[in-house]
Amino acid sequence: MQQNNMSQFWQQGDWVSHLVLFFLLVMSVYSWWVIASQGLRLRRIAKNAAAVEQFWHSADFEAASAQFETTTYNPFAALVQTAQEANNHHRKTQFQLHDSLDVSDWLTRCLHNTMDDAASKLGAGLPILASIGSTAPFVGLFGTVWGIYHALLAMGASQTLALNEVAGPVGEALVMTALGLAVAVPAVLGYNTLLRKQKSIGHQLKRFAHDLHAYFLTGQRLSASTLKAAS
């Protein structure tokens, strides 16, 4: 019965309603793909964030760097590599433009660039996900209006008017609105959840970058009171 209803729903539609259904399907598939892929990535990075304390309790810097997973993209490992390379590069090279900067400014700039790259990768797909959440209901509503318009034209051309002739086409047109909401709700919820996780990881990355900056300048990590005063 359900298969017959869906087949009838598809056959009664024209190319415009088919195009609306296609757009809603693409939006839904892309939304779930972003939610799944970014959710797994943020979850994996959050596990690496738990290794930050182990990083500072390691015997040496090489052992500390091994605390982070490097098989996939890890912004914490990227910050460690950036800080180490920036520090070595500043000390070993001479007569270049960056020599006018002291090591603190040089480290700050390098770490800031790495954090910008991390924010871009952690937020990949979120703008389109937000767009889907805000536009999908209107795409479904357009399909509803278009379907009702054609249903009214068919009723006007019909010599007889029966309730079953009206309820079927109008009800199938209203399905478009439900489909639009079915696409939009997961997209909005997924966007809010991923954005919250991204901001949490971003704060952890910022604190870790400050600690790395202090370590390469003073040889020790910033204290909790210093971090609180700086924030």
Short mmCIF file of C-alpha atoms in Angstrom, two decimals:
data_model
loop_
_atom_site.label_atom_id
_atom_site.label_comp_id
_atom_site.label_asym_id
_atom_site.label_seq_id
_atom_site.Cartn_x
_atom_site.Cartn_y
_atom_site.Cartn_z
CA MET A 1 0.00 0.00 0.00
CA GLN A 2 2.76 2.40 0.92
CA GLN A 3 4.66 1.53 -2.25
CA ASN A 4 1.55 2.21 -4.34
CA ASN A 5 1.06 5.57 -2.59
CA MET A 6 4.64 6.63 -3.26
CA SER A 7 4.35 5.49 -6.89
CA GLN A 8 1.14 7.45 -7.29
CA PHE A 9 2.74 10.45 -5.58
CA TRP A 10 5.62 10.35 -8.07
CA GLN A 11 3.40 9.84 -11.11
CA GLN A 12 1.10 12.72 -10.26
CA GLY A 13 3.99 15.15 -9.99
CA ASP A 14 5.51 17.03 -12.91
CA TRP A 15 9.14 17.94 -13.56
CA VAL A 16 9.03 20.81 -11.06
CA SER A 17 7.88 18.61 -8.17
CA HIS A 18 10.40 15.96 -9.20
CA LEU A 19 13.14 18.61 -9.14
CA VAL A 20 12.04 19.73 -5.66
CA LEU A 21 12.19 16.14 -4.43
CA PHE A 22 15.64 15.75 -5.95
CA PHE A 23 16.92 18.89 -4.20
CA LEU A 24 15.48 17.73 -0.88
CA LEU A 25 17.11 14.33 -1.31
CA VAL A 26 20.50 15.91 -2.09
CA MET A 27 20.15 18.24 0.91
CA SER A 28 19.29 15.33 3.20
CA VAL A 29 22.17 13.14 2.01
CA TYR A 30 24.68 15.97 2.31
CA SER A 31 23.40 16.93 5.77
CA TRP A 32 23.77 13.43 7.15
CA TRP A 33 27.17 13.07 5.52
CA VAL A 34 28.44 16.27 7.18
CA ILE A 35 26.91 15.32 10.52
CA ALA A 36 28.46 11.83 10.43
CA SER A 37 31.91 12.77 9.07
CA GLN A 38 32.40 15.91 11.16
CA GLY A 39 30.93 14.25 14.23
CA LEU A 40 33.44 11.39 14.00
CA ARG A 41 36.30 13.83 13.35
CA LEU A 42 35.43 16.05 16.31
CA ARG A 43 34.98 13.03 18.53
CA ARG A 44 38.42 11.72 17.56
CA ILE A 45 40.01 15.12 18.15
CA ALA A 46 38.27 15.44 21.52
CA LYS A 47 39.95 12.19 22.58
CA ASN A 48 43.31 13.70 21.64
CA ALA A 49 42.44 16.77 23.70
CA ALA A 50 42.35 14.49 26.74
CA ALA A 51 46.02 13.68 26.08
CA VAL A 52 47.10 17.30 26.68
CA GLU A 53 47.75 16.73 30.38
CA GLN A 54 49.75 13.59 29.59
CA PHE A 55 51.73 15.71 27.14
CA TRP A 56 52.96 18.02 29.91
CA HIS A 57 53.77 15.12 32.23
CA SER A 58 56.08 13.41 29.72
CA ALA A 59 59.81 13.05 30.33
CA ASP A 60 60.92 14.97 27.23
CA PHE A 61 59.46 16.79 24.25
CA GLU A 62 59.75 13.85 21.85
CA ALA A 63 57.93 11.55 24.26
CA ALA A 64 55.31 14.24 24.77
CA SER A 65 54.73 14.60 21.03
CA ALA A 66 54.10 10.86 20.78
CA GLN A 67 51.03 11.27 23.01
CA PHE A 68 49.00 12.59 20.08
CA GLU A 69 47.60 10.54 17.25
CA THR A 70 49.11 11.49 13.89
CA THR A 71 47.55 8.91 11.55
CA THR A 72 44.72 11.37 10.87
CA TYR A 73 44.51 15.15 11.12
CA ASN A 74 45.09 16.27 14.69
CA PRO A 75 45.23 20.03 15.41
CA PHE A 76 47.01 19.47 18.73
CA ALA A 77 49.83 17.58 17.01
CA ALA A 78 49.89 20.28 14.32
CA LEU A 79 50.39 22.96 16.99
CA VAL A 80 53.27 20.99 18.53
CA GLN A 81 54.96 20.57 15.17
CA THR A 82 54.42 24.22 14.26
CA ALA A 83 55.83 25.49 17.55
CA GLN A 84 58.90 23.26 17.32
CA GLU A 85 59.61 24.10 13.69
CA ALA A 86 59.04 27.83 14.24
CA ASN A 87 61.39 27.88 17.22
CA ASN A 88 64.14 25.97 15.37
CA HIS A 89 63.72 28.03 12.23
CA HIS A 90 64.00 31.33 14.09
CA ARG A 91 67.16 30.27 15.88
CA LYS A 92 69.00 28.70 12.94
CA THR A 93 68.24 31.13 10.11
CA GLN A 94 69.60 34.63 9.75
CA PHE A 95 69.34 37.63 7.45
CA GLN A 96 65.68 37.06 6.60
CA LEU A 97 62.73 39.37 6.97
CA HIS A 98 61.38 37.57 10.03
CA ASP A 99 64.62 38.31 11.89
CA SER A 100 63.13 41.70 12.71
CA LEU A 101 60.61 39.82 14.89
CA ASP A 102 61.60 38.38 18.23
CA VAL A 103 60.97 34.72 18.92
CA SER A 104 57.76 35.50 20.84
CA ASP A 105 56.15 37.34 17.93
CA TRP A 106 57.39 34.71 15.48
CA LEU A 107 55.89 31.86 17.54
CA THR A 108 52.64 33.76 18.00
CA ARG A 109 52.23 34.30 14.28
CA CYS A 110 53.01 30.68 13.38
CA LEU A 111 50.70 29.26 16.04
CA HIS A 112 47.95 31.66 15.04
CA ASN A 113 48.19 30.51 11.41
CA THR A 114 47.95 26.87 12.47
CA MET A 115 44.92 27.61 14.63
CA ASP A 116 43.24 29.37 11.69
CA ASP A 117 43.83 26.28 9.54
CA ALA A 118 42.42 24.08 12.32
CA ALA A 119 39.30 26.25 12.65
CA SER A 120 38.75 26.03 8.90
CA LYS A 121 39.01 22.24 8.88
CA LEU A 122 36.92 21.74 12.02
CA GLY A 123 34.18 23.95 10.60
CA ALA A 124 34.13 22.35 7.14
CA GLY A 125 30.58 21.84 5.92
CA LEU A 126 28.94 23.81 8.72
CA PRO A 127 27.99 26.88 6.62
CA ILE A 128 26.22 24.72 4.03
CA LEU A 129 24.60 22.71 6.83
CA ALA A 130 23.21 25.94 8.26
CA SER A 131 21.98 26.97 4.81
CA ILE A 132 20.19 23.64 4.39
CA GLY A 133 18.54 24.00 7.78
CA SER A 134 17.22 27.44 6.89
CA THR A 135 16.19 26.84 3.26
CA ALA A 136 14.86 23.25 3.23
CA PRO A 137 11.44 24.20 4.75
CA PHE A 138 10.96 26.82 2.03
CA VAL A 139 11.95 24.36 -0.70
CA GLY A 140 9.35 21.94 0.66
CA LEU A 141 6.80 24.75 0.93
CA PHE A 142 7.43 25.67 -2.71
CA GLY A 143 6.69 22.07 -3.67
CA THR A 144 3.49 22.21 -1.62
CA VAL A 145 2.30 25.42 -3.27
CA TRP A 146 3.14 24.07 -6.70
CA GLY A 147 1.28 20.82 -6.02
CA ILE A 148 -1.80 22.57 -4.67
CA TYR A 149 -1.80 24.91 -7.66
CA HIS A 150 -1.92 21.98 -10.07
CA ALA A 151 -4.53 20.23 -7.94
CA LEU A 152 -6.74 23.33 -8.13
CA LEU A 153 -6.28 23.49 -11.90
CA ALA A 154 -7.31 19.85 -12.19
CA MET A 155 -10.36 20.43 -10.01
CA GLY A 156 -11.35 23.45 -12.07
CA ALA A 157 -11.17 21.46 -15.26
CA SER A 158 -13.16 18.57 -13.79
CA GLN A 159 -16.90 18.42 -14.43
CA THR A 160 -17.58 16.73 -11.10
CA LEU A 161 -16.04 17.51 -7.70
CA ALA A 162 -15.70 14.74 -5.12
CA LEU A 163 -13.94 14.79 -1.77
CA ASN A 164 -11.60 11.94 -2.70
CA GLU A 165 -10.55 13.83 -5.81
CA VAL A 166 -9.57 16.83 -3.67
CA ALA A 167 -8.06 15.14 -0.61
CA GLY A 168 -5.59 12.98 -2.52
CA PRO A 169 -3.73 15.63 -4.58
CA VAL A 170 -3.82 18.23 -1.78
CA GLY A 171 -2.61 15.74 0.82
CA GLU A 172 0.23 14.59 -1.44
CA ALA A 173 1.20 18.21 -2.04
CA LEU A 174 1.38 18.80 1.72
CA VAL A 175 3.82 15.92 1.98
CA MET A 176 6.36 18.29 0.42
CA THR A 177 6.20 20.51 3.50
CA ALA A 178 6.74 17.52 5.76
CA LEU A 179 9.72 16.42 3.67
CA GLY A 180 11.21 19.92 3.88
CA LEU A 181 10.92 19.85 7.68
CA ALA A 182 12.35 16.32 7.78
CA VAL A 183 15.44 17.63 5.99
CA ALA A 184 15.72 20.87 7.96
CA VAL A 185 15.34 19.59 11.54
CA PRO A 186 18.33 17.18 11.48
CA ALA A 187 20.42 19.82 9.72
CA VAL A 188 19.69 22.45 12.37
CA LEU A 189 20.23 20.08 15.28
CA GLY A 190 23.40 18.72 13.73
CA TYR A 191 24.72 22.22 13.07
CA ASN A 192 24.16 23.34 16.66
CA THR A 193 25.75 20.18 18.07
CA LEU A 194 28.81 20.33 15.80
CA LEU A 195 29.25 24.05 16.39
CA ARG A 196 29.19 23.56 20.15
CA LYS A 197 31.81 20.80 19.92
CA GLN A 198 33.92 22.90 17.56
CA LYS A 199 33.92 25.84 19.98
CA SER A 200 34.88 23.57 22.87
CA ILE A 201 37.84 22.16 20.95
CA GLY A 202 38.75 25.67 19.81
CA HIS A 203 39.05 26.84 23.42
CA GLN A 204 41.25 23.84 24.24
CA LEU A 205 43.45 24.57 21.24
CA LYS A 206 43.82 28.19 22.31
CA ARG A 207 44.92 27.23 25.83
CA PHE A 208 47.31 24.61 24.46
CA ALA A 209 48.83 27.16 22.05
CA HIS A 210 49.41 29.57 24.95
CA ASP A 211 51.14 26.79 26.90
CA LEU A 212 53.37 25.93 23.95
CA HIS A 213 54.23 29.58 23.47
CA ALA A 214 55.22 29.88 27.12
CA TYR A 215 57.19 26.62 27.04
CA PHE A 216 59.41 27.65 24.15
CA LEU A 217 60.02 31.06 25.71
CA THR A 218 60.48 30.18 29.36
CA GLY A 219 60.93 26.40 29.40
CA GLN A 220 57.77 25.79 31.43
CA ARG A 221 54.02 25.76 31.02
CA LEU A 222 51.82 28.69 31.97
CA SER A 223 50.28 28.38 35.42
CA ALA A 224 46.51 28.19 35.86
CA SER A 225 46.40 31.62 37.50
CA THR A 226 48.33 33.16 34.61
CA LEU A 227 45.97 31.59 32.08
CA LYS A 228 42.95 32.91 33.97
CA ALA A 229 44.42 36.41 34.12
CA ALA A 230 45.31 36.32 30.41
CA SER A 231 41.79 35.26 29.43
#
